[in-house]
mmCIF file of C-alpha atoms in Angstrom:
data_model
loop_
_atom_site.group_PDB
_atom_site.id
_atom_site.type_symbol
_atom_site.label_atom_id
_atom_site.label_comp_id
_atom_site.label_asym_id
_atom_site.label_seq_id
_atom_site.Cartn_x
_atom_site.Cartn_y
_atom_site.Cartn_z
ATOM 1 C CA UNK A 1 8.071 4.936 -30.604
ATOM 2 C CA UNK A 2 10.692 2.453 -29.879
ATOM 3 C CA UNK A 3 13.156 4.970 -29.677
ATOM 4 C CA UNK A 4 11.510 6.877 -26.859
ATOM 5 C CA UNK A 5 11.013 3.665 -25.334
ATOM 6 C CA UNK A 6 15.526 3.273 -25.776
ATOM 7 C CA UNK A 7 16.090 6.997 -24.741
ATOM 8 C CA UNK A 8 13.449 6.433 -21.297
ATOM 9 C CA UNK A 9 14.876 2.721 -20.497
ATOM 10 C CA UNK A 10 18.968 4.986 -20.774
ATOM 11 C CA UNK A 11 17.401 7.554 -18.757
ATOM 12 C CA UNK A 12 16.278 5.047 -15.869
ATOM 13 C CA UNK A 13 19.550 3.912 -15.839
ATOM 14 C CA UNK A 14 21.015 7.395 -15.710
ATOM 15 C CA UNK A 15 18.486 7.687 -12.825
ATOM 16 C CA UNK A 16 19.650 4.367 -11.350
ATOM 17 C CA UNK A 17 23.772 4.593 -11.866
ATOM 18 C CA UNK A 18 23.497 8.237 -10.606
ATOM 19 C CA UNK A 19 21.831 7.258 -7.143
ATOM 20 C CA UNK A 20 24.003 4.355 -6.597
ATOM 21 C CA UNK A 21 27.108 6.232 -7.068
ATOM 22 C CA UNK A 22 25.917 9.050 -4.412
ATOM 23 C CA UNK A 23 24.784 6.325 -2.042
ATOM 24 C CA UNK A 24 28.304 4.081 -2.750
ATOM 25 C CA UNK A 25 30.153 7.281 -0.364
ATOM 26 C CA UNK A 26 27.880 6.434 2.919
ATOM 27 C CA UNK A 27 28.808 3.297 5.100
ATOM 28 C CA UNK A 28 25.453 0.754 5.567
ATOM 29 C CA UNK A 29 24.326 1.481 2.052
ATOM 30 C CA UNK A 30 24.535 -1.659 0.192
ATOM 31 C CA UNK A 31 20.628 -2.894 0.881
ATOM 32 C CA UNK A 32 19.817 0.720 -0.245
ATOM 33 C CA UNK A 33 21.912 0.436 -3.460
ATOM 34 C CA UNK A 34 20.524 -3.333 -4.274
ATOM 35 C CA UNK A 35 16.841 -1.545 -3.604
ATOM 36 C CA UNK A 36 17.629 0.936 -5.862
ATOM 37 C CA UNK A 37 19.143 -1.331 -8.640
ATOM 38 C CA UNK A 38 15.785 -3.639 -8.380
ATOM 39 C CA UNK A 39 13.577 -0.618 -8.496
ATOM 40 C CA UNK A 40 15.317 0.316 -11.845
ATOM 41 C CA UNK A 41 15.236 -2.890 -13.482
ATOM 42 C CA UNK A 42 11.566 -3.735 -12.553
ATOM 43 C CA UNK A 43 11.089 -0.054 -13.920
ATOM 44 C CA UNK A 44 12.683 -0.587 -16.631
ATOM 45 C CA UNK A 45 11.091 -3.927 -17.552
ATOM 46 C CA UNK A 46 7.288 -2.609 -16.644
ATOM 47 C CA UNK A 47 7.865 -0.004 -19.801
ATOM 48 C CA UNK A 48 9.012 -2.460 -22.058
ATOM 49 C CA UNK A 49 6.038 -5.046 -20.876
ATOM 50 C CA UNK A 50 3.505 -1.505 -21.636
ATOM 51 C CA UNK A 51 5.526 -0.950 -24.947
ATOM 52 C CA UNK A 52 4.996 -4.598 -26.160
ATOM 53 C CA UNK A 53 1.404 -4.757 -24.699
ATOM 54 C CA UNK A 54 0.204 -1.712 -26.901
ATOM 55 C CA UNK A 55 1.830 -2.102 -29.711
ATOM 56 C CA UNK A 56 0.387 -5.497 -30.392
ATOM 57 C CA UNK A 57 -3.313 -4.120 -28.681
ATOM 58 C CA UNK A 58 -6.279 -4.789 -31.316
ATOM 59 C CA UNK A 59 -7.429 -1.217 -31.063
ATOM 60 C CA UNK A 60 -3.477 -0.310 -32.718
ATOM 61 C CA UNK A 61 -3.946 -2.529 -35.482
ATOM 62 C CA UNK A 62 -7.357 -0.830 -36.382
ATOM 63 C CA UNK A 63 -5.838 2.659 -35.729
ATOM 64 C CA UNK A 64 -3.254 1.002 -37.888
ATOM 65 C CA UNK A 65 -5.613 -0.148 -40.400
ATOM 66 C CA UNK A 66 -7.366 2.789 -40.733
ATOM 67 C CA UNK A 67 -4.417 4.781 -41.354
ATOM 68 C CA UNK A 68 -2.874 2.952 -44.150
ATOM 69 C CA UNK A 69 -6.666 2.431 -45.776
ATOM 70 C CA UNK A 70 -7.612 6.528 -45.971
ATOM 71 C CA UNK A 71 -4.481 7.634 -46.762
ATOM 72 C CA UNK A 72 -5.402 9.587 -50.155
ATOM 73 C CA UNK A 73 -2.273 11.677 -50.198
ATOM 74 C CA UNK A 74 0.166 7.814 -50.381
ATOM 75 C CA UNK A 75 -2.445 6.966 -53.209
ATOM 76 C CA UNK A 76 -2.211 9.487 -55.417
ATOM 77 C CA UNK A 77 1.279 9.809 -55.386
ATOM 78 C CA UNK A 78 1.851 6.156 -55.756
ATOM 79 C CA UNK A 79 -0.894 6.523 -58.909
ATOM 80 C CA UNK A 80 1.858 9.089 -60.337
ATOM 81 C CA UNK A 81 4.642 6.152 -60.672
ATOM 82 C CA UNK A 82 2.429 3.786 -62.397
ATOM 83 C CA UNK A 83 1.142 6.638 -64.840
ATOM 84 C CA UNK A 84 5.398 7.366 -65.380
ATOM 85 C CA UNK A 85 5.440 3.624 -66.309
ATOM 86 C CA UNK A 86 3.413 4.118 -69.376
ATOM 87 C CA UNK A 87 4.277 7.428 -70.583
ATOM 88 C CA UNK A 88 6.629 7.735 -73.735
ATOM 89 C CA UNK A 89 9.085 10.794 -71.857
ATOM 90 C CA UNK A 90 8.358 9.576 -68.240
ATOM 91 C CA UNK A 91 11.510 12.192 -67.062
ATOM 92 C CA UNK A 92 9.143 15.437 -68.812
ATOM 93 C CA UNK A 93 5.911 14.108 -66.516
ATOM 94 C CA UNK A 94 4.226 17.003 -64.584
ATOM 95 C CA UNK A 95 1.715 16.348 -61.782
ATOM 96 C CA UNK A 96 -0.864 18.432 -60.122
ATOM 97 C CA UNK A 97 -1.082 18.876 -56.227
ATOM 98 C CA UNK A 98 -3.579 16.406 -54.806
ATOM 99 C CA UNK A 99 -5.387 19.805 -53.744
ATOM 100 C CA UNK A 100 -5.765 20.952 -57.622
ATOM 101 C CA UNK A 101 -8.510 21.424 -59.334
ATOM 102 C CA UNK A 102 -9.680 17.917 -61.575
ATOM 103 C CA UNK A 103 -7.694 16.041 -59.127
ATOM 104 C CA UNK A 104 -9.955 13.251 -57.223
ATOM 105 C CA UNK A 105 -9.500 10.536 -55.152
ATOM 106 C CA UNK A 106 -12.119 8.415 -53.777
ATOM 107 C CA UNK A 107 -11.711 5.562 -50.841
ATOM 108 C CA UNK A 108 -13.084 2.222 -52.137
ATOM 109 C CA UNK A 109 -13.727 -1.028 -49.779
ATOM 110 C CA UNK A 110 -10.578 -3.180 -49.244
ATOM 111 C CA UNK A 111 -7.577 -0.701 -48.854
ATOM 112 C CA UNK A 112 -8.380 0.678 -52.679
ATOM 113 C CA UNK A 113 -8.641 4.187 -53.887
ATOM 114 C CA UNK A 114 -9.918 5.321 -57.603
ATOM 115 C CA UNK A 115 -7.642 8.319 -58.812
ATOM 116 C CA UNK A 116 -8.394 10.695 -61.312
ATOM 117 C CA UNK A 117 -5.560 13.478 -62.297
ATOM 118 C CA UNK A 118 -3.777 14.555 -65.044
ATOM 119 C CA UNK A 119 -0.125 14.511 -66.169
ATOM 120 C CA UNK A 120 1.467 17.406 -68.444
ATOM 121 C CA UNK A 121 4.009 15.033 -70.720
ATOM 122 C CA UNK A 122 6.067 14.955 -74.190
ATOM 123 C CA UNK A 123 4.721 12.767 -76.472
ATOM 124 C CA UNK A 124 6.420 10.382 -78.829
ATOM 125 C CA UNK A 125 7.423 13.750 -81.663
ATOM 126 C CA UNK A 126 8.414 16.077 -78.761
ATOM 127 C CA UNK A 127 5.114 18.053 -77.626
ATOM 128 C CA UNK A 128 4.030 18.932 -74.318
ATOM 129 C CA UNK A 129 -0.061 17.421 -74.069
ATOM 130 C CA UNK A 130 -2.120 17.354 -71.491
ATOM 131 C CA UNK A 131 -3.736 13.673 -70.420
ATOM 132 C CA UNK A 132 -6.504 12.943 -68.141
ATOM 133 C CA UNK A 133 -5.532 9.407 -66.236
ATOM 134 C CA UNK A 134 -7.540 7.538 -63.884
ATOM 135 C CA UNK A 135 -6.816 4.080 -62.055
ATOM 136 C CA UNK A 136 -7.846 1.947 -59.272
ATOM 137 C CA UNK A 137 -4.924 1.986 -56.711
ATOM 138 C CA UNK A 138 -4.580 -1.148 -53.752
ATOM 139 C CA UNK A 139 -2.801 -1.191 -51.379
ATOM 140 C CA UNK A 140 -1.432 -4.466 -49.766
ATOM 141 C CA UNK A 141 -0.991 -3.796 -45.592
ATOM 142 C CA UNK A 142 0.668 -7.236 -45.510
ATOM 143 C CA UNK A 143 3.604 -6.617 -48.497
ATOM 144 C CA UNK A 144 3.189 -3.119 -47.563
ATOM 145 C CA UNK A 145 2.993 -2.836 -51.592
ATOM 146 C CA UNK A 146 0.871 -0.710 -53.895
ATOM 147 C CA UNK A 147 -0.868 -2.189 -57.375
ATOM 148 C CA UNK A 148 -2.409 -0.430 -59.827
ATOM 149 C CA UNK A 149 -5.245 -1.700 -61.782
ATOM 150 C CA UNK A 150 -7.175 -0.570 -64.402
ATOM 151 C CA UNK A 151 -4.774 2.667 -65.503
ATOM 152 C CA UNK A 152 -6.991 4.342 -68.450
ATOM 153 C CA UNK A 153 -4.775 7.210 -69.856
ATOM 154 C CA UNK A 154 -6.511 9.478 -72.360
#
């Protein structure tokens, strides 16, 4: 968003350069050019006041909120790293599409989701085995961090 907000505050003064320079040709036009520069500068101030006003509005923050706390897809991807963590051939790991069958991921209260998926991995002599893994997943909207807790892979 801020960089419509850069690309409409150039094009105002586009706008505004490309009327002064046609009005610089006619005699009598300086009032009309100072009008024209304070028009585009109050413009230009009165989007950047709206821009500032709604991206610190309450109802953003919820909107804001509400996106980072139901977003399933962030979870159980994030879930996959932790799960890599503990395997014994992290690089052979295999994950199903969050739209798979036996994948699951619930919202929980306070930015937390409880995954359940599997991962396709070498173990420690070589062979590929199939393991079911669940774990809570939180996410932090202040650190803008994920944690995993209680990782159960069987």
């Amino acid at each position: 968003m801020a960089f419509f907000m850069v690309l409409l505050t150039a094009a105002i003064v586009v706008v505004v350069f490309v009327v002064c320079t046609a009005m610089a040709t006619k005699r009598g036009s300086e009032t009309n050019i100072r009008i024209t520069l304070a028009a585009g500068a109050i413009a230009a101030v009165m989007v950047w006041v709206w821009y500032f006003n709604w991206s610190s509005s309450p109802e953003r923050d919820r909107e804001q909120v509400e996106k980072d706390c139901n977003n399933t897809t962030m979870a159980f991807v994030m879930s996959q790293n932790f799960v890599k963590q503990r395997l014994k051939a992290p690089s052979t790991a295999e994950f199903p599409y969050i739209t798979d069958r036996g994948v699951r991921v619930d919202i929980m209260p306070n930015c937390s989701f409880a995954v359940s998926a599997h991962v396709d991995a070498q173990n420690a002599f070589g062979a590929a085995i199939r393991n079911q893994y669940t774990v809570k997943m939180s996410y932090n909207r202040a650190s803008k961090m994920w944690s995993a807790t209680d990782l159960n892979i069987q």
